[in-house]
């Protein structure tokens, strides 16, 4: 408040000084002030031309993967140093994964009715205990060939496989299979992660990360300038910092549609899809996004595709009125359209009448697929450019 | 010009002389329109003597520039069998014979009395007419083949090019389809329509999608094509374009969906999304573009005939928006809106939304006086439903709005008895809470109407 008052007094002062008679205007001080003013005006103008995009969504919805994809597509990508920096992350991910599976098998063996199928073979138990202990450490050791072999052995244990296929109540990461399949490569002495590996790597985002980029159009003219922000997805005090993003051009909300049968990391009694639903509702109601376009990325379609056949959508309360139809690809499409419709209804229920001009588009994505992300982003770019022209009255 | 033996010298307008039939027609002396000559300058010689009547019928669209001397003064149609009277005037045989058989013994154009009722076939004129139409027929044929050839080229190029080039090709194709309606069939047969449909997908850009729809909306598509166009991803694309496009694109998309809806296989629960309804309502409110308003209301009217969609429509605030719209619509333009509101009044949410909206009664009453019979029917139905729901509240509002006087006008007008019955019942409903004298004074009715 005080600083505001100071500012007002200051500007009043400079306003008065502009009214000075001509012979005093040439003083250096005034020249300086004018220079600074024009610099500020220029930079503000430049800022206004940067479209700000905010990635939002629940934890593990794919926001950071999208972020990485944009880096790979529109910036120089990852250099070797950065790729190397992911080695320890990937190794840690491997240990975490196998720990979750082993501990999970033990838990299921105790609690589930057909407990026998979750009981690990006697000779694998020692490996399991050892790996579980490693996985709980803050700093995991390097992944050596020997340990990798042990992990493979444990992974191939039928109990672990059973656990993996019923992994929805545990916190098994989606890329478990990818990690397990590539263990040999990961344990090489001179292992440098590939782009694919980096995309799968799982690091919980804390704080805010941003990148600025410019998707170059086909005519090679310089396109719009975008700045993409990625914020952490876990439950924390969102309401405190969300208003800092007031007036962003677009909110890109990521929702992993494959999670309809999974529970939250922070609270394993809460269904992840319900959390996403509540978060989306909350975001829609924020007045700071009243003018922002909403791009809804229904993500992890590749996992959704496979899951729909095994696990009916109705297990999620939000989708309890789902009626399956058809089989094979038709069934998948039908299920997808149902989910899409639910999100659409949610959007309109939670958008005030004066937000009706806000753009709202839904995209089906698989964040790990670079080609798809590129195509999707092309469409997002087109929409935002058209919006610009419409707002400028040129369309 | 080479010197030829002249068989008959007769002057034409403009001072030229007829050398021979082919030259006359070819060089456009009769205004044949500058026909292009072939490589050896004998396009005329290659012209077949086609059946004249059929040719004339087929070329009907080019009727404006037929030389006036070829036109029968009686029917104003080109003459197939010209005959000349003794006065020198020429008519179509059938027409002049009919004239004479009716007992007239005069020349229709000069009004002279005929000293001789013989009709002489005018072979010269017949040959000229034949040649002119044959030439024209061949020219049109050639142009249409050119058009078809160009269209086929464009379709082929669509398979190969991408991005801006694709958009340009589509734009050109669209212009051609609008200018040459016959192109539609050619496109369907050559697989062009299938190609265009295949361009619509989840990753189609707006630029490409809007041009494809602009073409498809001008064609008549068969059931199979329409069925394939009803895939959810393709419909979503069209809805997005309805939301974001120029006014022309929006209108095209609206008409396109209306066209698809007419198919039996249209599944409205899947196709008619909330986004579509919101987009249509937005279009209906855009005062800058009356065409858009009309198109949107037309589609919404068709949509409303499907009961399952009505509650969705109410949930996006259609009732309030349409009621407000009534104020600005012309009497004819308001009929679809009234129809929609009437349909929505059949569901509980719709009816209560109508009742809660303060403008429902005043705006509807205002239209009663000016609307057509169809409009009056819907207006009465809406007012009846609303007043029946909450007679106490609505009756006074209705009276304030001047409903009773309008109702009396309806009862006295020449509309059908059912409507009059309705109006009378509604009048009774409004008057229930008032004593007779109070009611009459409220309505400012005169003693005579009493």
PDB file of N, CA, C and O in Angstrom, chain A residues 218 325 333-334 337 340-341 344-346 348 356-364 372 375-376 379 382-383 386-387 390 395, chain B residues 162-164 202-208 232-233 236 240 243-246 267 269-270 272-276 278 282 285 316:
ATOM      1  N   UNK A 218       5.276 -23.276 -41.567  1.00  0.00           N
ATOM      2  CA  UNK A 218       5.790 -23.965 -42.739  1.00  0.00           C
ATOM      3  C   UNK A 218       6.406 -22.991 -43.717  1.00  0.00           C
ATOM      4  O   UNK A 218       7.267 -23.345 -44.500  1.00  0.00           O
ATOM      5  N   UNK A 325     -20.599 -50.405 -25.308  1.00  0.00           N
ATOM      6  CA  UNK A 325     -21.213 -50.721 -26.590  1.00  0.00           C
ATOM      7  C   UNK A 325     -20.158 -51.189 -27.560  1.00  0.00           C
ATOM      8  O   UNK A 325     -19.061 -50.638 -27.587  1.00  0.00           O
ATOM      9  N   UNK A 333     -13.643 -46.291 -28.980  1.00  0.00           N
ATOM     10  CA  UNK A 333     -14.135 -44.992 -29.435  1.00  0.00           C
ATOM     11  C   UNK A 333     -15.353 -44.559 -28.640  1.00  0.00           C
ATOM     12  O   UNK A 333     -15.481 -43.403 -28.240  1.00  0.00           O
ATOM     13  N   UNK A 334     -16.243 -45.508 -28.407  1.00  0.00           N
ATOM     14  CA  UNK A 334     -17.454 -45.193 -27.668  1.00  0.00           C
ATOM     15  C   UNK A 334     -17.122 -44.730 -26.253  1.00  0.00           C
ATOM     16  O   UNK A 334     -17.670 -43.744 -25.758  1.00  0.00           O
ATOM     17  N   UNK A 337     -15.599 -41.246 -26.355  1.00  0.00           N
ATOM     18  CA  UNK A 337     -16.603 -40.195 -26.576  1.00  0.00           C
ATOM     19  C   UNK A 337     -17.398 -39.927 -25.308  1.00  0.00           C
ATOM     20  O   UNK A 337     -17.772 -38.791 -25.015  1.00  0.00           O
ATOM     21  N   UNK A 340     -15.244 -37.870 -23.007  1.00  0.00           N
ATOM     22  CA  UNK A 340     -15.154 -36.520 -23.566  1.00  0.00           C
ATOM     23  C   UNK A 340     -16.419 -35.729 -23.248  1.00  0.00           C
ATOM     24  O   UNK A 340     -16.377 -34.574 -22.841  1.00  0.00           O
ATOM     25  N   UNK A 341     -17.564 -36.417 -23.396  1.00  0.00           N
ATOM     26  CA  UNK A 341     -18.836 -35.753 -23.144  1.00  0.00           C
ATOM     27  C   UNK A 341     -18.946 -35.325 -21.682  1.00  0.00           C
ATOM     28  O   UNK A 341     -19.446 -34.250 -21.380  1.00  0.00           O
ATOM     29  N   UNK A 344     -17.011 -32.270 -21.169  1.00  0.00           N
ATOM     30  CA  UNK A 344     -17.700 -31.155 -21.799  1.00  0.00           C
ATOM     31  C   UNK A 344     -18.812 -30.636 -20.911  1.00  0.00           C
ATOM     32  O   UNK A 344     -18.961 -29.431 -20.700  1.00  0.00           O
ATOM     33  N   UNK A 345     -19.613 -31.563 -20.384  1.00  0.00           N
ATOM     34  CA  UNK A 345     -20.704 -31.177 -19.490  1.00  0.00           C
ATOM     35  C   UNK A 345     -20.149 -30.417 -18.299  1.00  0.00           C
ATOM     36  O   UNK A 345     -20.685 -29.392 -17.888  1.00  0.00           O
ATOM     37  N   UNK A 346     -19.057 -30.944 -17.753  1.00  0.00           N
ATOM     38  CA  UNK A 346     -18.428 -30.312 -16.600  1.00  0.00           C
ATOM     39  C   UNK A 346     -18.000 -28.891 -16.931  1.00  0.00           C
ATOM     40  O   UNK A 346     -18.185 -27.960 -16.144  1.00  0.00           O
ATOM     41  N   UNK A 348     -19.245 -26.802 -19.214  1.00  0.00           N
ATOM     42  CA  UNK A 348     -20.352 -25.860 -19.347  1.00  0.00           C
ATOM     43  C   UNK A 348     -21.077 -25.622 -18.034  1.00  0.00           C
ATOM     44  O   UNK A 348     -21.586 -24.542 -17.790  1.00  0.00           O
ATOM     45  N   UNK A 356     -18.721 -17.245 -22.022  1.00  0.00           N
ATOM     46  CA  UNK A 356     -19.158 -18.096 -23.125  1.00  0.00           C
ATOM     47  C   UNK A 356     -18.314 -17.902 -24.380  1.00  0.00           C
ATOM     48  O   UNK A 356     -18.246 -18.766 -25.228  1.00  0.00           O
ATOM     49  N   UNK A 357     -17.617 -16.770 -24.457  1.00  0.00           N
ATOM     50  CA  UNK A 357     -16.797 -16.536 -25.639  1.00  0.00           C
ATOM     51  C   UNK A 357     -15.428 -17.157 -25.544  1.00  0.00           C
ATOM     52  O   UNK A 357     -14.648 -17.128 -26.483  1.00  0.00           O
ATOM     53  N   UNK A 358     -15.141 -17.725 -24.407  1.00  0.00           N
ATOM     54  CA  UNK A 358     -13.852 -18.370 -24.179  1.00  0.00           C
ATOM     55  C   UNK A 358     -13.736 -19.563 -25.105  1.00  0.00           C
ATOM     56  O   UNK A 358     -14.687 -20.322 -25.252  1.00  0.00           O
ATOM     57  N   UNK A 359     -12.566 -19.756 -25.715  1.00  0.00           N
ATOM     58  CA  UNK A 359     -12.395 -20.926 -26.577  1.00  0.00           C
ATOM     59  C   UNK A 359     -12.251 -22.158 -25.707  1.00  0.00           C
ATOM     60  O   UNK A 359     -11.587 -22.119 -24.679  1.00  0.00           O
ATOM     61  N   UNK A 360     -12.855 -23.243 -26.114  1.00  0.00           N
ATOM     62  CA  UNK A 360     -12.735 -24.481 -25.363  1.00  0.00           C
ATOM     63  C   UNK A 360     -12.604 -25.623 -26.353  1.00  0.00           C
ATOM     64  O   UNK A 360     -13.518 -25.868 -27.134  1.00  0.00           O
ATOM     65  N   UNK A 361     -11.466 -26.277 -26.341  1.00  0.00           N
ATOM     66  CA  UNK A 361     -11.291 -27.385 -27.275  1.00  0.00           C
ATOM     67  C   UNK A 361     -10.710 -28.585 -26.553  1.00  0.00           C
ATOM     68  O   UNK A 361      -9.929 -28.441 -25.621  1.00  0.00           O
ATOM     69  N   UNK A 362     -11.102 -29.749 -27.021  1.00  0.00           N
ATOM     70  CA  UNK A 362     -10.643 -30.992 -26.399  1.00  0.00           C
ATOM     71  C   UNK A 362      -9.758 -31.729 -27.393  1.00  0.00           C
ATOM     72  O   UNK A 362     -10.101 -31.857 -28.554  1.00  0.00           O
ATOM     73  N   UNK A 363      -8.618 -32.187 -26.916  1.00  0.00           N
ATOM     74  CA  UNK A 363      -7.701 -32.920 -27.778  1.00  0.00           C
ATOM     75  C   UNK A 363      -7.405 -34.282 -27.171  1.00  0.00           C
ATOM     76  O   UNK A 363      -7.198 -34.399 -25.973  1.00  0.00           O
ATOM     77  N   UNK A 364      -7.363 -35.277 -28.024  1.00  0.00           N
ATOM     78  CA  UNK A 364      -6.963 -36.605 -27.556  1.00  0.00           C
ATOM     79  C   UNK A 364      -5.451 -36.699 -27.718  1.00  0.00           C
ATOM     80  O   UNK A 364      -4.933 -36.521 -28.818  1.00  0.00           O
ATOM     81  N   UNK A 372       2.384 -37.135 -32.452  1.00  0.00           N
ATOM     82  CA  UNK A 372       1.046 -36.725 -32.056  1.00  0.00           C
ATOM     83  C   UNK A 372       1.072 -35.379 -31.349  1.00  0.00           C
ATOM     84  O   UNK A 372       0.217 -34.521 -31.583  1.00  0.00           O
ATOM     85  N   UNK A 375       1.490 -32.655 -33.891  1.00  0.00           N
ATOM     86  CA  UNK A 375       0.253 -32.371 -34.625  1.00  0.00           C
ATOM     87  C   UNK A 375      -0.736 -31.624 -33.743  1.00  0.00           C
ATOM     88  O   UNK A 375      -1.405 -30.690 -34.170  1.00  0.00           O
ATOM     89  N   UNK A 376      -0.835 -32.101 -32.493  1.00  0.00           N
ATOM     90  CA  UNK A 376      -1.774 -31.466 -31.569  1.00  0.00           C
ATOM     91  C   UNK A 376      -1.388 -30.015 -31.359  1.00  0.00           C
ATOM     92  O   UNK A 376      -2.240 -29.129 -31.384  1.00  0.00           O
ATOM     93  N   UNK A 379      -2.423 -27.636 -34.029  1.00  0.00           N
ATOM     94  CA  UNK A 379      -3.820 -27.227 -33.959  1.00  0.00           C
ATOM     95  C   UNK A 379      -4.024 -26.160 -32.883  1.00  0.00           C
ATOM     96  O   UNK A 379      -4.763 -25.193 -33.081  1.00  0.00           O
ATOM     97  N   UNK A 382      -2.842 -22.932 -34.217  1.00  0.00           N
ATOM     98  CA  UNK A 382      -3.780 -22.357 -35.184  1.00  0.00           C
ATOM     99  C   UNK A 382      -4.953 -21.698 -34.471  1.00  0.00           C
ATOM    100  O   UNK A 382      -5.354 -20.582 -34.804  1.00  0.00           O
ATOM    101  N   UNK A 383      -5.488 -22.398 -33.469  1.00  0.00           N
ATOM    102  CA  UNK A 383      -6.617 -21.850 -32.737  1.00  0.00           C
ATOM    103  C   UNK A 383      -6.247 -20.528 -32.070  1.00  0.00           C
ATOM    104  O   UNK A 383      -6.990 -19.550 -32.153  1.00  0.00           O
ATOM    105  N   UNK A 386      -5.955 -17.755 -34.604  1.00  0.00           N
ATOM    106  CA  UNK A 386      -7.246 -17.312 -35.083  1.00  0.00           C
ATOM    107  C   UNK A 386      -7.931 -16.436 -34.042  1.00  0.00           C
ATOM    108  O   UNK A 386      -8.547 -15.424 -34.349  1.00  0.00           O
ATOM    109  N   UNK A 387      -7.810 -16.858 -32.784  1.00  0.00           N
ATOM    110  CA  UNK A 387      -8.394 -16.093 -31.675  1.00  0.00           C
ATOM    111  C   UNK A 387      -7.876 -14.668 -31.689  1.00  0.00           C
ATOM    112  O   UNK A 387      -8.621 -13.718 -31.499  1.00  0.00           O
ATOM    113  N   UNK A 390      -9.428 -12.765 -34.463  1.00  0.00           N
ATOM    114  CA  UNK A 390     -10.828 -12.463 -34.149  1.00  0.00           C
ATOM    115  C   UNK A 390     -10.894 -11.295 -33.183  1.00  0.00           C
ATOM    116  O   UNK A 390     -11.668 -10.366 -33.354  1.00  0.00           O
ATOM    117  N   UNK A 395     -11.081 -10.850 -38.392  1.00  0.00           N
ATOM    118  CA  UNK A 395     -11.657 -12.061 -38.951  1.00  0.00           C
ATOM    119  C   UNK A 395     -13.163 -12.041 -38.769  1.00  0.00           C
ATOM    120  O   UNK A 395     -13.643 -11.835 -37.682  1.00  0.00           O
TER     121      UNK A 395
ATOM    122  N   UNK B 162       0.250 -30.512 -49.434  1.00  0.00           N
ATOM    123  CA  UNK B 162      -0.181 -30.279 -48.063  1.00  0.00           C
ATOM    124  C   UNK B 162      -0.171 -28.792 -47.781  1.00  0.00           C
ATOM    125  O   UNK B 162       0.252 -27.989 -48.597  1.00  0.00           O
ATOM    126  N   UNK B 163      -0.644 -28.443 -46.595  1.00  0.00           N
ATOM    127  CA  UNK B 163      -0.511 -27.083 -46.110  1.00  0.00           C
ATOM    128  C   UNK B 163      -1.215 -26.063 -46.989  1.00  0.00           C
ATOM    129  O   UNK B 163      -2.338 -26.272 -47.450  1.00  0.00           O
ATOM    130  N   UNK B 164      -0.553 -24.936 -47.230  1.00  0.00           N
ATOM    131  CA  UNK B 164      -1.195 -23.828 -47.920  1.00  0.00           C
ATOM    132  C   UNK B 164      -1.611 -24.215 -49.333  1.00  0.00           C
ATOM    133  O   UNK B 164      -2.673 -23.816 -49.813  1.00  0.00           O
ATOM    134  N   UNK B 202      -9.232 -35.937 -36.950  1.00  0.00           N
ATOM    135  CA  UNK B 202      -8.968 -35.234 -35.694  1.00  0.00           C
ATOM    136  C   UNK B 202      -7.840 -34.212 -35.794  1.00  0.00           C
ATOM    137  O   UNK B 202      -7.758 -33.301 -34.990  1.00  0.00           O
ATOM    138  N   UNK B 203      -6.975 -34.357 -36.786  1.00  0.00           N
ATOM    139  CA  UNK B 203      -5.856 -33.415 -36.883  1.00  0.00           C
ATOM    140  C   UNK B 203      -5.979 -32.474 -38.069  1.00  0.00           C
ATOM    141  O   UNK B 203      -5.006 -31.847 -38.469  1.00  0.00           O
ATOM    142  N   UNK B 204      -7.176 -32.360 -38.622  1.00  0.00           N
ATOM    143  CA  UNK B 204      -7.361 -31.457 -39.744  1.00  0.00           C
ATOM    144  C   UNK B 204      -7.300 -30.018 -39.256  1.00  0.00           C
ATOM    145  O   UNK B 204      -7.919 -29.674 -38.254  1.00  0.00           O
ATOM    146  N   UNK B 205      -6.560 -29.187 -39.977  1.00  0.00           N
ATOM    147  CA  UNK B 205      -6.492 -27.791 -39.573  1.00  0.00           C
ATOM    148  C   UNK B 205      -7.782 -27.091 -39.940  1.00  0.00           C
ATOM    149  O   UNK B 205      -8.534 -27.548 -40.794  1.00  0.00           O
ATOM    150  N   UNK B 206      -7.999 -25.945 -39.308  1.00  0.00           N
ATOM    151  CA  UNK B 206      -9.211 -25.191 -39.576  1.00  0.00           C
ATOM    152  C   UNK B 206      -9.256 -24.751 -41.033  1.00  0.00           C
ATOM    153  O   UNK B 206     -10.300 -24.801 -41.682  1.00  0.00           O
ATOM    154  N   UNK B 207      -8.101 -24.332 -41.529  1.00  0.00           N
ATOM    155  CA  UNK B 207      -8.064 -23.813 -42.892  1.00  0.00           C
ATOM    156  C   UNK B 207      -8.534 -24.857 -43.893  1.00  0.00           C
ATOM    157  O   UNK B 207      -9.347 -24.571 -44.778  1.00  0.00           O
ATOM    158  N   UNK B 208      -8.018 -26.086 -43.746  1.00  0.00           N
ATOM    159  CA  UNK B 208      -8.416 -27.152 -44.671  1.00  0.00           C
ATOM    160  C   UNK B 208      -9.862 -27.557 -44.423  1.00  0.00           C
ATOM    161  O   UNK B 208     -10.667 -27.671 -45.350  1.00  0.00           O
ATOM    162  N   UNK B 232     -17.613 -39.498 -34.870  1.00  0.00           N
ATOM    163  CA  UNK B 232     -17.542 -38.450 -33.838  1.00  0.00           C
ATOM    164  C   UNK B 232     -16.403 -37.451 -34.042  1.00  0.00           C
ATOM    165  O   UNK B 232     -16.594 -36.255 -33.867  1.00  0.00           O
ATOM    166  N   UNK B 233     -15.236 -37.961 -34.444  1.00  0.00           N
ATOM    167  CA  UNK B 233     -14.107 -37.035 -34.602  1.00  0.00           C
ATOM    168  C   UNK B 233     -14.403 -36.016 -35.696  1.00  0.00           C
ATOM    169  O   UNK B 233     -14.033 -34.849 -35.593  1.00  0.00           O
ATOM    170  N   UNK B 236     -16.931 -33.490 -34.374  1.00  0.00           N
ATOM    171  CA  UNK B 236     -16.265 -32.553 -33.448  1.00  0.00           C
ATOM    172  C   UNK B 236     -15.540 -31.473 -34.220  1.00  0.00           C
ATOM    173  O   UNK B 236     -15.548 -30.306 -33.828  1.00  0.00           O
ATOM    174  N   UNK B 240     -16.103 -27.477 -33.912  1.00  0.00           N
ATOM    175  CA  UNK B 240     -15.025 -26.519 -33.621  1.00  0.00           C
ATOM    176  C   UNK B 240     -15.032 -25.389 -34.636  1.00  0.00           C
ATOM    177  O   UNK B 240     -14.870 -24.222 -34.278  1.00  0.00           O
ATOM    178  N   UNK B 243     -17.585 -22.898 -34.072  1.00  0.00           N
ATOM    179  CA  UNK B 243     -17.248 -22.001 -32.971  1.00  0.00           C
ATOM    180  C   UNK B 243     -16.280 -20.913 -33.389  1.00  0.00           C
ATOM    181  O   UNK B 243     -16.343 -19.803 -32.904  1.00  0.00           O
ATOM    182  N   UNK B 244     -15.359 -21.267 -34.269  1.00  0.00           N
ATOM    183  CA  UNK B 244     -14.225 -20.375 -34.505  1.00  0.00           C
ATOM    184  C   UNK B 244     -14.170 -19.736 -35.872  1.00  0.00           C
ATOM    185  O   UNK B 244     -13.304 -18.904 -36.111  1.00  0.00           O
ATOM    186  N   UNK B 245     -15.032 -20.129 -36.790  1.00  0.00           N
ATOM    187  CA  UNK B 245     -14.829 -19.719 -38.169  1.00  0.00           C
ATOM    188  C   UNK B 245     -15.383 -18.347 -38.489  1.00  0.00           C
ATOM    189  O   UNK B 245     -15.986 -17.676 -37.668  1.00  0.00           O
ATOM    190  N   UNK B 246     -15.184 -17.964 -39.757  1.00  0.00           N
ATOM    191  CA  UNK B 246     -15.818 -16.744 -40.253  1.00  0.00           C
ATOM    192  C   UNK B 246     -17.309 -17.021 -40.362  1.00  0.00           C
ATOM    193  O   UNK B 246     -17.739 -18.171 -40.266  1.00  0.00           O
ATOM    194  N   UNK B 267     -27.501 -40.264 -35.129  1.00  0.00           N
ATOM    195  CA  UNK B 267     -27.781 -40.592 -33.736  1.00  0.00           C
ATOM    196  C   UNK B 267     -27.614 -39.334 -32.917  1.00  0.00           C
ATOM    197  O   UNK B 267     -26.493 -38.918 -32.608  1.00  0.00           O
ATOM    198  N   UNK B 269     -28.039 -38.455 -29.822  1.00  0.00           N
ATOM    199  CA  UNK B 269     -27.404 -38.409 -28.503  1.00  0.00           C
ATOM    200  C   UNK B 269     -25.899 -38.278 -28.655  1.00  0.00           C
ATOM    201  O   UNK B 269     -25.233 -37.709 -27.812  1.00  0.00           O
ATOM    202  N   UNK B 270     -25.351 -38.867 -29.742  1.00  0.00           N
ATOM    203  CA  UNK B 270     -23.914 -38.827 -29.909  1.00  0.00           C
ATOM    204  C   UNK B 270     -23.456 -37.590 -30.664  1.00  0.00           C
ATOM    205  O   UNK B 270     -22.394 -37.078 -30.434  1.00  0.00           O
ATOM    206  N   UNK B 272     -25.084 -34.558 -31.165  1.00  0.00           N
ATOM    207  CA  UNK B 272     -25.437 -33.197 -30.767  1.00  0.00           C
ATOM    208  C   UNK B 272     -24.835 -32.884 -29.412  1.00  0.00           C
ATOM    209  O   UNK B 272     -25.426 -33.101 -28.384  1.00  0.00           O
ATOM    210  N   UNK B 273     -23.611 -32.370 -29.457  1.00  0.00           N
ATOM    211  CA  UNK B 273     -22.904 -32.109 -28.215  1.00  0.00           C
ATOM    212  C   UNK B 273     -23.283 -30.740 -27.660  1.00  0.00           C
ATOM    213  O   UNK B 273     -23.838 -29.899 -28.360  1.00  0.00           O
ATOM    214  N   UNK B 274     -22.933 -30.528 -26.393  1.00  0.00           N
ATOM    215  CA  UNK B 274     -23.183 -29.236 -25.761  1.00  0.00           C
ATOM    216  C   UNK B 274     -22.444 -28.128 -26.502  1.00  0.00           C
ATOM    217  O   UNK B 274     -22.961 -27.018 -26.652  1.00  0.00           O
ATOM    218  N   UNK B 275     -21.230 -28.462 -26.954  1.00  0.00           N
ATOM    219  CA  UNK B 275     -20.462 -27.442 -27.677  1.00  0.00           C
ATOM    220  C   UNK B 275     -21.217 -26.970 -28.903  1.00  0.00           C
ATOM    221  O   UNK B 275     -21.212 -25.783 -29.230  1.00  0.00           O
ATOM    222  N   UNK B 276     -21.872 -27.920 -29.596  1.00  0.00           N
ATOM    223  CA  UNK B 276     -22.631 -27.542 -30.786  1.00  0.00           C
ATOM    224  C   UNK B 276     -23.769 -26.613 -30.413  1.00  0.00           C
ATOM    225  O   UNK B 276     -23.984 -25.573 -31.045  1.00  0.00           O
ATOM    226  N   UNK B 278     -24.118 -24.692 -27.814  1.00  0.00           N
ATOM    227  CA  UNK B 278     -23.618 -23.375 -27.396  1.00  0.00           C
ATOM    228  C   UNK B 278     -23.189 -22.560 -28.612  1.00  0.00           C
ATOM    229  O   UNK B 278     -23.474 -21.362 -28.711  1.00  0.00           O
ATOM    230  N   UNK B 282     -24.764 -18.990 -29.854  1.00  0.00           N
ATOM    231  CA  UNK B 282     -23.924 -17.810 -30.054  1.00  0.00           C
ATOM    232  C   UNK B 282     -24.149 -17.220 -31.441  1.00  0.00           C
ATOM    233  O   UNK B 282     -24.255 -16.013 -31.624  1.00  0.00           O
ATOM    234  N   UNK B 285     -27.275 -15.221 -31.782  1.00  0.00           N
ATOM    235  CA  UNK B 285     -27.319 -13.927 -31.119  1.00  0.00           C
ATOM    236  C   UNK B 285     -26.480 -12.873 -31.826  1.00  0.00           C
ATOM    237  O   UNK B 285     -26.458 -11.738 -31.414  1.00  0.00           O
ATOM    238  N   UNK B 316     -27.932 -25.263 -21.190  1.00  0.00           N
ATOM    239  CA  UNK B 316     -26.953 -24.248 -21.606  1.00  0.00           C
ATOM    240  C   UNK B 316     -27.579 -22.863 -21.720  1.00  0.00           C
ATOM    241  O   UNK B 316     -27.052 -21.966 -22.335  1.00  0.00           O
TER     242      UNK B 316
END
